[in-house]
Coordinates of C-alpha atoms in Angstrom, one line a residue:
M9 CA 41.2 17.5 110.1
D10 CA 41.0 16.9 113.8
G11 CA 42.1 19.1 116.7
H12 CA 43.5 17.7 120.0
V13 CA 45.5 18.7 123.0
F14 CA 48.8 17.9 121.3
G15 CA 48.1 20.4 118.4
R16 CA 45.7 20.9 115.6
G17 CA 46.2 19.9 112.0
T18 CA 49.3 17.8 112.9
K19 CA 51.0 16.5 109.8
K20 CA 54.3 15.1 108.5
A21 CA 55.9 15.2 105.1
N22 CA 58.5 13.3 103.0
P23 CA 59.5 13.7 99.3
Q24 CA 56.5 11.7 98.1
Y25 CA 53.6 12.1 100.6
I26 CA 52.1 14.3 103.3
S27 CA 50.1 12.9 106.1
V28 CA 47.3 14.9 107.8
N29 CA 45.1 14.1 110.7
W30 CA 41.6 13.8 109.4
E31 CA 38.2 14.3 111.1
A32 CA 36.2 11.2 110.1
S33 CA 33.2 9.4 111.4
G34 CA 33.5 5.9 112.9
G35 CA 36.8 6.4 114.7
G36 CA 40.2 7.9 114.2
A37 CA 41.7 8.2 110.7
F38 CA 44.3 10.2 108.9
A39 CA 44.9 11.0 105.2
V40 CA 47.9 10.5 103.0
V41 CA 48.1 12.8 100.0
P42 CA 50.8 12.5 97.2
L43 CA 52.7 15.7 96.8
N44 CA 52.1 15.7 93.0
E45 CA 48.3 15.7 93.5
K46 CA 47.4 19.3 94.1
G47 CA 44.1 21.2 94.1
K48 CA 40.8 20.5 95.8
L49 CA 40.3 16.9 97.0
P50 CA 37.2 14.8 96.2
D51 CA 34.5 14.5 98.7
H52 CA 35.5 10.9 99.3
I53 CA 39.1 9.9 99.5
P54 CA 40.8 6.7 100.8
L55 CA 41.7 7.1 104.4
F56 CA 44.0 5.2 106.7
R57 CA 41.6 3.7 109.3
G58 CA 42.1 1.4 112.2
H59 CA 42.2 3.5 115.4
T60 CA 39.1 3.7 117.5
A61 CA 39.8 7.3 118.7
P62 CA 41.2 10.4 117.0
V63 CA 44.7 10.2 115.6
L64 CA 47.1 12.5 117.5
D65 CA 50.4 12.2 115.6
T66 CA 52.0 10.5 112.6
D67 CA 55.7 10.1 111.5
W68 CA 57.3 8.9 108.3
S69 CA 60.1 6.4 108.4
P70 CA 63.4 8.2 107.4
F71 CA 64.4 5.2 105.3
D72 CA 61.2 4.2 103.6
D73 CA 58.9 6.9 102.1
S74 CA 55.9 4.6 102.1
F75 CA 56.1 3.5 105.7
I76 CA 54.4 5.5 108.4
A77 CA 53.5 5.3 112.1
S78 CA 50.6 6.8 114.0
G79 CA 49.6 7.4 117.6
S80 CA 46.1 7.7 118.8
D81 CA 43.8 8.7 121.7
D82 CA 43.0 5.0 122.0
G83 CA 46.6 4.3 123.4
K84 CA 47.7 2.3 120.4
V85 CA 50.6 2.7 118.0
F86 CA 49.9 1.5 114.4
L87 CA 52.3 1.0 111.5
W88 CA 51.0 1.5 107.9
K89 CA 52.3 0.8 104.4
V90 CA 51.2 3.1 101.6
P91 CA 50.0 0.9 98.7
E92 CA 51.9 1.1 95.4
G93 CA 50.4 3.6 93.0
F94 CA 48.3 5.2 95.8
T95 CA 46.1 8.1 94.8
V96 CA 43.5 10.3 96.4
R97 CA 41.5 10.4 93.2
P98 CA 40.6 6.8 92.4
E99 CA 38.2 5.9 89.7
T100 CA 35.8 4.2 92.0
E101 CA 33.1 6.2 93.8
E102 CA 33.8 4.7 97.2
P103 CA 37.5 4.1 97.4
P104 CA 38.7 1.4 99.9
D105 CA 40.5 2.5 103.1
V106 CA 44.0 1.4 104.1
S107 CA 44.5 -0.9 107.1
P108 CA 47.5 -1.1 109.4
V109 CA 50.2 -3.7 108.9
V110 CA 51.5 -3.7 112.5
K111 CA 49.7 -2.9 115.8
L112 CA 51.6 -2.1 118.9
S113 CA 50.0 -2.1 122.4
G114 CA 51.6 -1.2 125.7
H115 CA 50.6 2.3 126.6
S116 CA 47.7 2.6 129.1
R117 CA 46.7 6.1 128.0
K118 CA 46.6 8.2 124.8
V119 CA 49.7 8.4 122.6
G120 CA 50.6 12.0 121.8
H121 CA 53.8 11.6 119.9
V122 CA 55.5 9.1 117.6
L123 CA 59.1 9.6 116.3
F124 CA 61.4 7.2 114.3
N125 CA 65.0 6.8 115.2
P126 CA 67.1 8.8 112.6
S127 CA 70.0 6.3 112.5
A128 CA 68.6 2.8 113.1
Q129 CA 65.9 1.2 111.0
N130 CA 62.6 0.3 112.5
V131 CA 63.2 1.8 115.9
L132 CA 60.3 4.0 117.1
A133 CA 59.7 6.2 120.1
S134 CA 56.2 7.0 121.4
S135 CA 55.1 9.2 124.3
S136 CA 51.9 8.7 126.2
G137 CA 49.7 10.2 128.9
D138 CA 50.9 7.4 131.2
Y139 CA 54.1 9.5 131.7
T140 CA 56.3 7.2 129.7
V141 CA 58.2 7.1 126.5
K142 CA 58.4 3.6 125.0
I143 CA 61.1 2.5 122.5
W144 CA 59.7 -0.1 120.1
D145 CA 61.3 -2.7 118.0
V146 CA 59.0 -2.5 115.0
E147 CA 60.4 -5.7 113.5
G148 CA 59.7 -7.7 116.6
G149 CA 56.5 -5.8 117.5
S150 CA 57.4 -5.2 121.1
S151 CA 58.5 -2.5 123.4
K152 CA 62.1 -3.0 124.6
L153 CA 62.7 0.1 126.6
A154 CA 60.7 2.6 128.7
L155 CA 61.7 6.1 129.9
K156 CA 59.6 7.2 132.9
H157 CA 58.8 10.9 133.4
G158 CA 57.0 12.8 136.2
D159 CA 54.3 14.2 134.0
I160 CA 53.0 14.3 130.4
V161 CA 55.7 14.5 127.8
Q162 CA 55.2 17.6 125.6
S163 CA 57.9 17.0 122.9
L164 CA 60.8 14.8 122.1
S165 CA 63.7 14.7 119.6
W166 CA 66.5 12.2 118.8
S167 CA 70.2 13.0 118.5
A168 CA 71.7 12.5 115.0
N169 CA 73.2 9.1 115.9
G170 CA 70.1 8.0 117.6
S171 CA 71.7 7.2 120.9
L172 CA 70.3 10.1 122.9
L173 CA 66.8 11.4 123.3
V174 CA 65.8 14.9 124.6
T175 CA 62.3 15.5 126.1
T176 CA 60.3 18.4 127.5
C177 CA 57.7 17.7 130.1
R178 CA 54.7 19.3 131.8
D179 CA 56.7 19.3 135.1
K180 CA 58.9 22.0 133.4
K181 CA 62.0 19.8 133.2
L182 CA 64.4 19.3 130.3
R183 CA 65.8 15.8 130.2
I184 CA 68.4 14.2 127.9
W185 CA 68.2 10.4 128.1
D186 CA 70.8 7.8 127.5
V187 CA 68.0 5.7 126.0
R188 CA 69.5 2.2 126.3
Q189 CA 70.4 2.9 129.9
E190 CA 66.7 4.0 130.5
K191 CA 67.8 6.9 132.7
P192 CA 68.4 10.6 132.1
A193 CA 72.0 11.8 131.7
V194 CA 70.8 15.4 132.2
E195 CA 67.8 16.7 134.0
V196 CA 67.5 20.5 134.5
A197 CA 64.8 23.1 134.9
G198 CA 63.5 24.3 131.5
H199 CA 61.1 27.1 130.7
S200 CA 59.2 28.3 133.8
G201 CA 55.9 29.1 132.1
A202 CA 52.8 27.0 132.4
K203 CA 52.2 26.5 128.7
N204 CA 53.8 23.9 126.5
S205 CA 57.4 23.9 125.6
R206 CA 59.1 22.3 122.5
V207 CA 62.6 20.9 121.9
V208 CA 64.6 20.0 118.8
W209 CA 68.1 18.4 118.6
M210 CA 70.4 20.5 116.3
G211 CA 71.6 17.7 114.0
E212 CA 75.1 16.6 114.6
H213 CA 75.8 19.4 117.1
D214 CA 75.9 18.7 120.9
R215 CA 73.3 21.4 121.2
V216 CA 69.5 21.4 121.6
A217 CA 67.1 24.3 121.1
T218 CA 63.9 24.8 123.1
T219 CA 60.9 27.1 122.9
G220 CA 58.5 27.9 125.7
F221 CA 57.1 30.6 127.9
S222 CA 58.3 32.6 130.9
K223 CA 56.3 33.1 134.1
M224 CA 55.1 36.4 132.5
S225 CA 53.9 34.4 129.4
D226 CA 56.6 35.8 127.1
R227 CA 57.6 33.4 124.4
Q228 CA 61.3 32.3 124.8
L229 CA 64.0 30.6 122.8
G230 CA 66.8 28.7 124.5
L231 CA 70.1 27.2 123.3
W232 CA 71.5 24.4 125.5
D233 CA 74.9 22.7 125.6
I234 CA 74.2 19.1 126.5
R235 CA 77.6 18.9 128.3
A236 CA 76.9 21.8 130.6
S237 CA 73.2 22.3 130.6
R238 CA 72.3 23.8 134.0
E239 CA 71.0 26.8 132.1
P240 CA 70.8 27.8 128.4
I241 CA 73.7 29.5 126.8
D242 CA 73.4 33.3 127.5
G243 CA 70.0 32.7 129.1
F244 CA 66.6 32.7 127.4
Q245 CA 65.9 34.9 124.5
I246 CA 62.5 36.6 124.6
L247 CA 60.7 36.4 121.2
D248 CA 57.4 38.2 121.8
Q249 CA 54.2 38.0 123.9
I250 CA 52.0 35.9 121.5
S251 CA 50.1 33.1 123.2
G252 CA 50.6 30.4 120.6
V253 CA 53.1 27.6 121.1
C254 CA 56.3 28.1 119.0
M255 CA 57.3 25.0 117.1
P256 CA 61.1 24.6 116.3
F257 CA 62.5 22.9 113.2
W258 CA 66.2 22.4 112.5
D259 CA 67.9 22.4 109.0
D260 CA 71.3 20.8 109.4
G261 CA 72.4 21.6 105.8
T262 CA 72.1 25.4 106.2
Q263 CA 72.5 25.5 110.0
C264 CA 69.2 27.4 110.3
L265 CA 66.5 27.1 113.0
Y266 CA 62.9 27.8 111.9
L267 CA 60.3 28.9 114.4
A268 CA 56.6 28.6 113.5
G269 CA 54.1 30.0 115.8
K270 CA 50.9 28.0 116.2
G271 CA 48.0 30.3 115.7
D272 CA 50.0 33.1 113.9
G273 CA 51.2 33.3 110.3
N274 CA 54.9 34.0 111.0
I275 CA 57.8 31.6 110.3
R276 CA 61.0 33.1 111.7
Y277 CA 64.4 31.8 110.8
Y278 CA 67.7 32.1 112.6
E279 CA 71.3 31.1 111.7
Y280 CA 73.4 29.2 114.2
T281 CA 76.8 30.8 114.3
N282 CA 79.4 31.5 117.0
D283 CA 77.4 29.4 119.4
K284 CA 74.3 31.6 119.2
F285 CA 71.2 32.2 117.1
E286 CA 71.4 35.2 114.7
Y287 CA 68.0 36.4 113.5
L288 CA 67.8 36.4 109.7
S289 CA 64.2 37.3 108.8
Q290 CA 60.7 35.9 108.8
H291 CA 58.0 34.8 106.5
T292 CA 54.8 36.6 107.3
S293 CA 51.3 35.7 106.3
S294 CA 47.8 36.8 107.2
E295 CA 46.7 33.1 107.3
P296 CA 47.6 31.5 110.7
Q297 CA 48.9 28.0 110.7
R298 CA 47.3 25.3 112.9
G299 CA 50.1 22.8 112.2
I300 CA 53.3 22.7 110.1
A301 CA 55.7 20.1 108.7
F302 CA 59.1 20.6 106.9
L303 CA 60.3 18.5 104.0
P304 CA 63.6 16.5 104.2
K305 CA 66.5 18.0 102.3
R306 CA 66.4 15.2 99.7
G307 CA 62.9 16.4 98.5
I308 CA 63.6 20.1 97.7
N309 CA 63.9 21.7 94.3
L310 CA 67.7 22.1 93.7
H311 CA 67.3 23.9 90.4
E312 CA 65.3 26.7 92.0
N313 CA 67.8 27.2 94.8
E314 CA 65.1 26.1 97.3
I315 CA 66.7 25.3 100.7
T316 CA 63.7 24.1 102.5
R317 CA 59.9 23.8 102.1
A318 CA 57.2 23.8 104.7
F319 CA 53.6 22.7 104.6
K320 CA 51.1 24.5 106.9
T321 CA 47.5 23.8 107.5
V322 CA 45.3 26.9 107.3
N323 CA 41.9 27.0 109.1
D324 CA 41.8 23.1 109.0
H325 CA 40.6 23.5 105.4
Y326 CA 43.7 23.4 103.1
V327 CA 47.4 22.8 103.2
E328 CA 49.7 25.5 101.9
P329 CA 53.3 24.9 100.8
V330 CA 55.9 27.6 101.7
S331 CA 59.2 27.5 99.8
F332 CA 62.4 29.2 101.2
I333 CA 64.6 30.1 98.3
V334 CA 68.1 31.8 98.0
P335 CA 67.7 34.4 95.3
R336 CA 70.6 33.6 93.1
R337 CA 70.9 33.6 89.4
A338 CA 73.1 30.6 88.7
E339 CA 72.9 27.7 86.3
V340 CA 75.3 25.5 88.2
F341 CA 75.0 23.5 91.4
Q342 CA 75.3 25.6 94.5
E343 CA 77.7 23.6 96.6
D344 CA 77.9 26.1 99.5
V345 CA 74.1 25.9 99.9
Y346 CA 73.7 22.2 99.4
P347 CA 76.2 20.1 101.5
P348 CA 75.8 16.3 101.5
T349 CA 72.7 15.2 103.3
V350 CA 71.3 12.0 104.8
G351 CA 69.7 9.6 102.4
T352 CA 67.5 6.5 102.8
K353 CA 70.2 4.1 104.0
P354 CA 70.2 3.4 107.7
A355 CA 73.4 3.1 109.8
M356 CA 72.3 -0.1 111.5
S357 CA 69.4 -2.4 112.0
A358 CA 67.1 -2.5 115.0
S359 CA 68.8 -5.5 116.6
E360 CA 72.2 -3.8 116.2
W361 CA 71.0 -0.6 117.8
F362 CA 69.4 -2.4 120.8
G363 CA 72.7 -4.3 121.1
G364 CA 74.6 -1.0 121.7
K365 CA 75.9 0.0 118.3
E366 CA 76.2 3.7 117.4
G367 CA 76.8 5.5 114.2
L368 CA 75.6 8.2 111.7
P369 CA 73.7 7.2 108.6
P370 CA 75.6 7.6 105.4
K371 CA 75.2 10.8 103.4
F372 CA 74.9 11.4 99.6
S373 CA 75.9 14.2 97.4
L374 CA 73.0 16.4 96.2
E375 CA 75.1 17.4 93.2
S376 CA 74.6 14.0 91.6
V377 CA 70.8 14.5 92.0
Y378 CA 71.0 18.0 90.5
E379 CA 72.6 16.6 87.4
G380 CA 69.8 14.0 87.0
G381 CA 71.8 11.0 88.2
A382 CA 71.4 8.5 91.0
P383 CA 72.3 9.6 94.5
K384 CA 76.1 9.3 95.0
E385 CA 77.0 8.1 98.5
M386 CA 79.8 10.0 100.3
P387 CA 82.8 8.2 101.7
G388 CA 82.3 6.7 105.2
D389 CA 85.0 9.0 106.7
Y390 CA 83.3 12.2 105.3
K391 CA 82.7 14.9 107.9
A392 CA 80.7 18.0 107.5
P393 CA 82.6 21.3 108.0
S394 CA 82.5 22.7 111.6
T395 CA 80.6 25.7 110.4
A396 CA 78.2 25.1 107.6
P397 CA 78.1 27.7 104.8
R398 CA 75.5 30.5 105.3
A399 CA 72.3 29.6 103.5
N400 CA 71.4 33.3 103.3
A401 CA 74.7 34.5 102.0
A402 CA 76.7 34.0 98.8
T403 CA 79.9 32.4 100.0
P404 CA 82.7 33.0 97.5
T405 CA 84.6 29.8 96.8
T406 CA 88.4 29.8 96.9
P407 CA 90.3 27.0 95.1
A408 CA 92.3 24.8 97.5
P409 CA 96.0 25.5 97.4
T410 CA 98.1 23.0 95.5
K411 CA 101.7 22.1 95.9
T412 CA 103.8 23.2 93.0
E413 CA 107.5 22.9 92.2
P414 CA 109.4 26.2 92.9
P415 CA 110.2 28.1 89.7
P416 CA 113.9 28.6 88.7
P417 CA 115.4 31.7 90.3
K418 CA 115.1 34.8 88.3
A419 CA 116.9 38.1 88.4
E420 CA 115.2 40.5 90.8
P421 CA 113.2 43.0 88.8
E422 CA 113.9 46.6 89.1
P423 CA 111.5 48.4 91.5
A424 CA 108.5 49.8 89.8
P425 CA 108.4 53.6 89.7
A426 CA 106.2 55.3 92.2
P427 CA 102.8 56.2 90.9
A428 CA 102.5 59.7 89.7
P429 CA 100.8 62.1 92.1
V430 CA 97.1 62.6 91.5
A431 CA 96.3 65.9 90.0
R432 CA 93.8 67.6 92.2
E433 CA 92.0 70.9 91.9
P434 CA 92.9 73.5 94.6
P435 CA 90.4 73.5 97.4
P436 CA 87.9 76.3 97.5
S437 CA 89.0 79.3 99.5
M438 CA 87.3 80.4 102.7
K439 CA 86.1 83.6 101.0
D440 CA 84.4 81.5 98.3
N441 CA 82.8 79.3 100.9
Q442 CA 81.6 82.2 103.0
A443 CA 80.0 83.9 100.0
S444 CA 78.3 80.8 98.9
I445 CA 76.9 80.0 102.4
A446 CA 75.8 83.6 102.9
N447 CA 73.5 83.4 99.9
M448 CA 71.5 80.7 101.6
A449 CA 71.8 81.8 105.2
D450 CA 68.1 82.9 105.6
K451 CA 66.9 79.4 104.7
F452 CA 68.9 77.5 107.3
N453 CA 66.9 75.8 110.0
D454 CA 68.1 76.1 113.6
K455 CA 67.3 72.5 114.2
D456 CA 69.6 71.2 111.4
T457 CA 72.6 69.4 112.8
V458 CA 76.0 68.9 111.2
E459 CA 77.6 65.5 111.1
S460 CA 80.7 65.3 113.3
S461 CA 84.0 64.7 111.5
S462 CA 84.9 62.1 114.0
D463 CA 82.9 59.6 112.0
E464 CA 85.2 60.1 109.1
E465 CA 88.2 59.4 111.3
T466 CA 86.9 56.2 112.7
S467 CA 85.4 54.7 109.5
S468 CA 87.1 51.7 108.1
F469 CA 86.1 52.5 104.5
E470 CA 89.2 53.3 102.5
E471 CA 87.8 54.9 99.3
V472 CA 88.8 58.6 98.9
Q473 CA 86.4 61.1 97.5
K474 CA 87.4 63.8 95.0
P475 CA 88.2 67.1 96.7
G476 CA 86.4 68.8 93.8
D477 CA 83.1 67.5 95.3
L478 CA 83.7 69.8 98.3
R479 CA 83.0 72.8 96.1
A480 CA 79.7 71.4 94.9
L481 CA 79.0 70.6 98.6
A482 CA 79.5 74.3 99.6
G483 CA 77.5 75.9 96.8
G484 CA 75.6 73.3 94.7
S485 CA 72.2 73.5 96.4
D486 CA 70.0 76.1 98.0
T487 CA 67.9 74.0 100.3
P488 CA 68.8 72.9 103.8
H489 CA 67.7 69.3 103.0
A490 CA 70.0 69.2 99.9
R491 CA 72.9 70.6 101.9
K492 CA 72.5 68.1 104.7
S493 CA 72.2 65.2 102.2
S494 CA 75.4 66.4 100.5
L495 CA 77.2 66.4 103.9
E496 CA 76.0 63.0 104.6
S497 CA 77.1 61.7 101.2
F498 CA 80.7 62.5 102.3
K499 CA 80.4 60.1 105.2
P500 CA 81.9 56.8 104.2
P501 CA 79.0 54.3 104.0
P502 CA 79.2 51.4 106.5
V503 CA 79.8 47.9 105.1
T504 CA 76.7 45.9 105.9
T505 CA 77.4 42.4 107.1
T506 CA 74.7 41.6 109.5
A507 CA 71.8 39.4 108.6
S508 CA 69.1 41.4 110.4
A509 CA 68.6 43.7 107.4
R510 CA 67.2 41.0 105.2
A511 CA 63.8 41.6 103.7
P512 CA 60.9 39.5 105.1
A513 CA 60.1 36.6 102.8
P514 CA 56.7 36.6 101.2
S515 CA 54.5 33.6 101.4
A516 CA 54.6 30.8 98.9
G517 CA 52.4 28.0 97.8
F518 CA 49.5 27.5 95.5
A519 CA 48.5 31.1 95.3
S520 CA 51.5 33.1 96.5
P521 CA 55.2 33.6 95.6
P522 CA 57.9 31.8 97.4
A523 CA 59.6 33.1 100.5
T524 CA 63.2 34.2 99.9
I525 CA 66.3 34.4 102.0
A526 CA 68.4 37.4 100.7
E527 CA 72.1 37.1 100.3
S528 CA 74.0 39.2 102.8
N529 CA 77.7 38.9 102.0
P530 CA 77.7 41.5 99.2
P531 CA 76.8 45.0 100.6
P532 CA 73.7 46.6 99.1
S533 CA 74.4 48.6 95.9
S534 CA 73.3 51.8 97.5
A535 CA 76.1 51.3 100.1
L536 CA 78.9 50.9 97.6
P537 CA 80.5 54.0 95.9
K538 CA 79.9 54.2 92.2
A539 CA 82.7 54.0 89.8
S540 CA 81.9 57.4 88.5
D541 CA 82.3 58.8 92.0
Q542 CA 85.9 57.7 92.4
P543 CA 88.8 59.5 90.8
P544 CA 90.3 57.8 87.8
T545 CA 93.7 57.5 89.4
S546 CA 95.9 55.0 91.1
A547 CA 93.3 54.7 93.9
H548 CA 91.7 52.0 91.7
R549 CA 94.8 49.9 91.6
T550 CA 95.3 46.9 93.8
T551 CA 98.3 48.4 95.6
P552 CA 97.6 52.1 96.1
S553 CA 100.2 54.4 97.5
T554 CA 100.0 54.6 101.2
G555 CA 101.5 58.1 101.4
S556 CA 99.1 59.7 98.8
A557 CA 96.1 58.1 100.4
G558 CA 97.1 59.4 103.9
G559 CA 97.7 62.9 102.5
A560 CA 94.3 62.9 100.7
A561 CA 92.6 61.8 103.9
D562 CA 94.3 64.6 105.9
G563 CA 93.2 67.1 103.3
L564 CA 89.7 65.8 103.4
R565 CA 89.5 66.1 107.1
S566 CA 90.9 69.7 106.9
H567 CA 88.2 70.7 104.4
L568 CA 85.5 69.2 106.5
A569 CA 86.7 71.0 109.6
D570 CA 86.7 74.3 107.7
I571 CA 83.1 73.7 106.5
K572 CA 82.1 72.8 110.0
S573 CA 83.6 76.0 111.4
M574 CA 81.8 78.1 108.8
L575 CA 78.5 76.4 109.4
E576 CA 78.8 76.9 113.2
T577 CA 79.5 80.6 112.6
Q578 CA 76.6 80.9 110.3
N579 CA 74.3 79.2 112.7
Q580 CA 75.4 81.6 115.4
T581 CA 74.6 84.6 113.1
I582 CA 71.2 83.2 112.3
K583 CA 70.5 82.7 116.0
T584 CA 71.5 86.4 116.8
Q585 CA 69.3 87.7 114.0
S586 CA 66.4 85.6 115.2
E587 CA 66.7 87.0 118.7
Q588 CA 66.9 90.6 117.3
L589 CA 63.8 90.0 115.2
D590 CA 61.9 88.7 118.3
R591 CA 62.9 91.7 120.3
L592 CA 61.9 94.2 117.6
T593 CA 58.6 92.4 117.1
R594 CA 57.8 92.6 120.8
E595 CA 58.5 96.3 120.8
M596 CA 56.2 96.8 117.8
E597 CA 53.4 94.8 119.6
A598 CA 53.9 97.0 122.7
M599 CA 53.4 100.3 120.8
K600 CA 50.0 101.8 120.2
P601 CA 49.1 101.8 116.5
G602 CA 48.7 105.2 114.8
T603 CA 45.4 107.0 114.6
G604 CA 43.1 105.9 112.0
A605 CA 42.9 102.9 109.7
A606 CA 46.2 103.8 108.0
G607 CA 48.3 103.3 111.2
E608 CA 46.7 99.9 111.9
T609 CA 47.3 98.9 108.3
D610 CA 51.0 99.8 108.5
L611 CA 51.4 97.8 111.7
R612 CA 49.8 94.8 110.1
K613 CA 52.3 95.0 107.3
G614 CA 55.1 94.9 109.8
F615 CA 53.8 91.8 111.4
E616 CA 53.4 90.1 108.0
A617 CA 56.9 91.0 106.8
R618 CA 58.4 87.6 107.6
E619 CA 55.8 85.8 105.4
Q620 CA 56.4 87.9 102.3
G621 CA 59.8 86.5 101.3
M622 CA 61.9 89.2 103.1
S623 CA 65.4 88.1 104.3
K624 CA 66.2 88.5 108.0
E625 CA 68.4 91.5 107.3
E626 CA 65.5 93.2 105.4
Q627 CA 63.0 92.4 108.2
I628 CA 65.3 93.9 110.9
G629 CA 65.9 97.0 108.8
W630 CA 62.2 97.5 108.1
L631 CA 61.2 97.1 111.8
E632 CA 64.0 99.4 113.0
E633 CA 62.8 102.2 110.6
E634 CA 59.2 101.7 111.6
L635 CA 60.1 101.9 115.3
K636 CA 62.1 105.1 114.8
R637 CA 59.3 106.7 112.8
R638 CA 56.7 105.9 115.5
R639 CA 58.9 107.0 118.3
G640 CA 59.6 110.3 116.4

């Protein structure tokens, strides 16, 4: 595989093939590998040859999985057709190479990027070192439009309907082009750093995402509104200080943005919600990627709850697939994870697009593919929901309300009797608590802190603990750690709803398990109270008594306040005893030891008293007696 200024190991993928730039003698070439042919490749494989200089980029047609375009350092754009029954393991020793079916000339310098229009068939964009982006009519074999820039174009991305094109340039400008007018509708300053920046259009949204660098070489992420794009929404978000270019990829089905750093092994993913990117997690690997490609949604494994799959080149020696999977145990189609997606039918032809027509390509239901049938096209007026379901969360489905005839009037039922009051044990007395705490006073640490009861008052958790647990809290453990844990267990656990707590996804591919995106709607089991911890009373009913719940809460706060007061008193006692011990010890150290070895031995015993299991009261008494004896 060949490296070049536009990126090393550049490749693209579709549900049948993956294309990889290839280092070959005799001119530029690239390889096409069927996805079902895994393992080590033979020494000689059929290559796609025709360029006279290294191939810099390739792109598959979104409507024909066997049609591919390539751009090269020789300034040419070629179109290729994968032969039927193509394999990289032919029976012949010297397999024949594949030749291009269409050759497009028009750029005066190297072609760094090629990108098919996502809505119109056989419309191709190519960027070149001659500072232009040309729009090609592949059927006619000519360039119909040209978008002139002030420097080399670093990346480009089409809008969902194929009418607009966004580009980033070495002159640090972000431009959104009305392509058929051949002029930018928006031109603003982008990332200020000297290194390359990247851009991706966020599907059917009027938003684009960019990655780049600041003047201090911090990697940045930006979210732009194309209607008011003077600056990114809420400014640039700093990612890290790694030097590799960050490559963005958008998944319109799950509303997730994936960021793959060139030269590092991380793939981060963010969810687009509330007009901002919420960090979910990241796939980490010790093997850095040189290039990466993502599979279209119609090529993923629906039965394994796979939401996307990436292919990354590692050390220019092999390609590793990385699967992102929602860890659900379900045997039915997951409608909230797999909304309808774009198929292989274009919205219009090339001539219609150049004539000014606009439109989105039709979508098909993935459920029909899940059940083993042919893709079922969605109605033409189908519109995706404004906020796609979270790919990383189990979204509970609620049946749509249906209109029903009103039932005949019935006699009003008699009001149900109020629930019987909950039988509760009497709270422990202050005397019991003081006796229990006094037994463990000498083991308290001055540095231990007590949780403030204000957390109990402000918590939104409505479960009520048994007052009987307070007695176990006061005397059930002899160690400070256990006592502190018991106090903390009374604090209502927060309900976890953020996505930042998801576990990092492990790597996946030929030799490693798949990456996973954990579900975040259900709180973790450790944060939920166990059924055995709740009183078997009307608190478990769907309509608890408001008065009894309020009284129980007031009682709980009262008990906690009593315990807090006792602990504060105990801490003050411990502090006073410690100060008294320090004073007595200093007095012992200031006195001369008695004559002879016996006096020195007695003094040594006094200094070692604390380490021999004596309580503070015993230590104070012993030291006072020793001081009286020596003073007498």
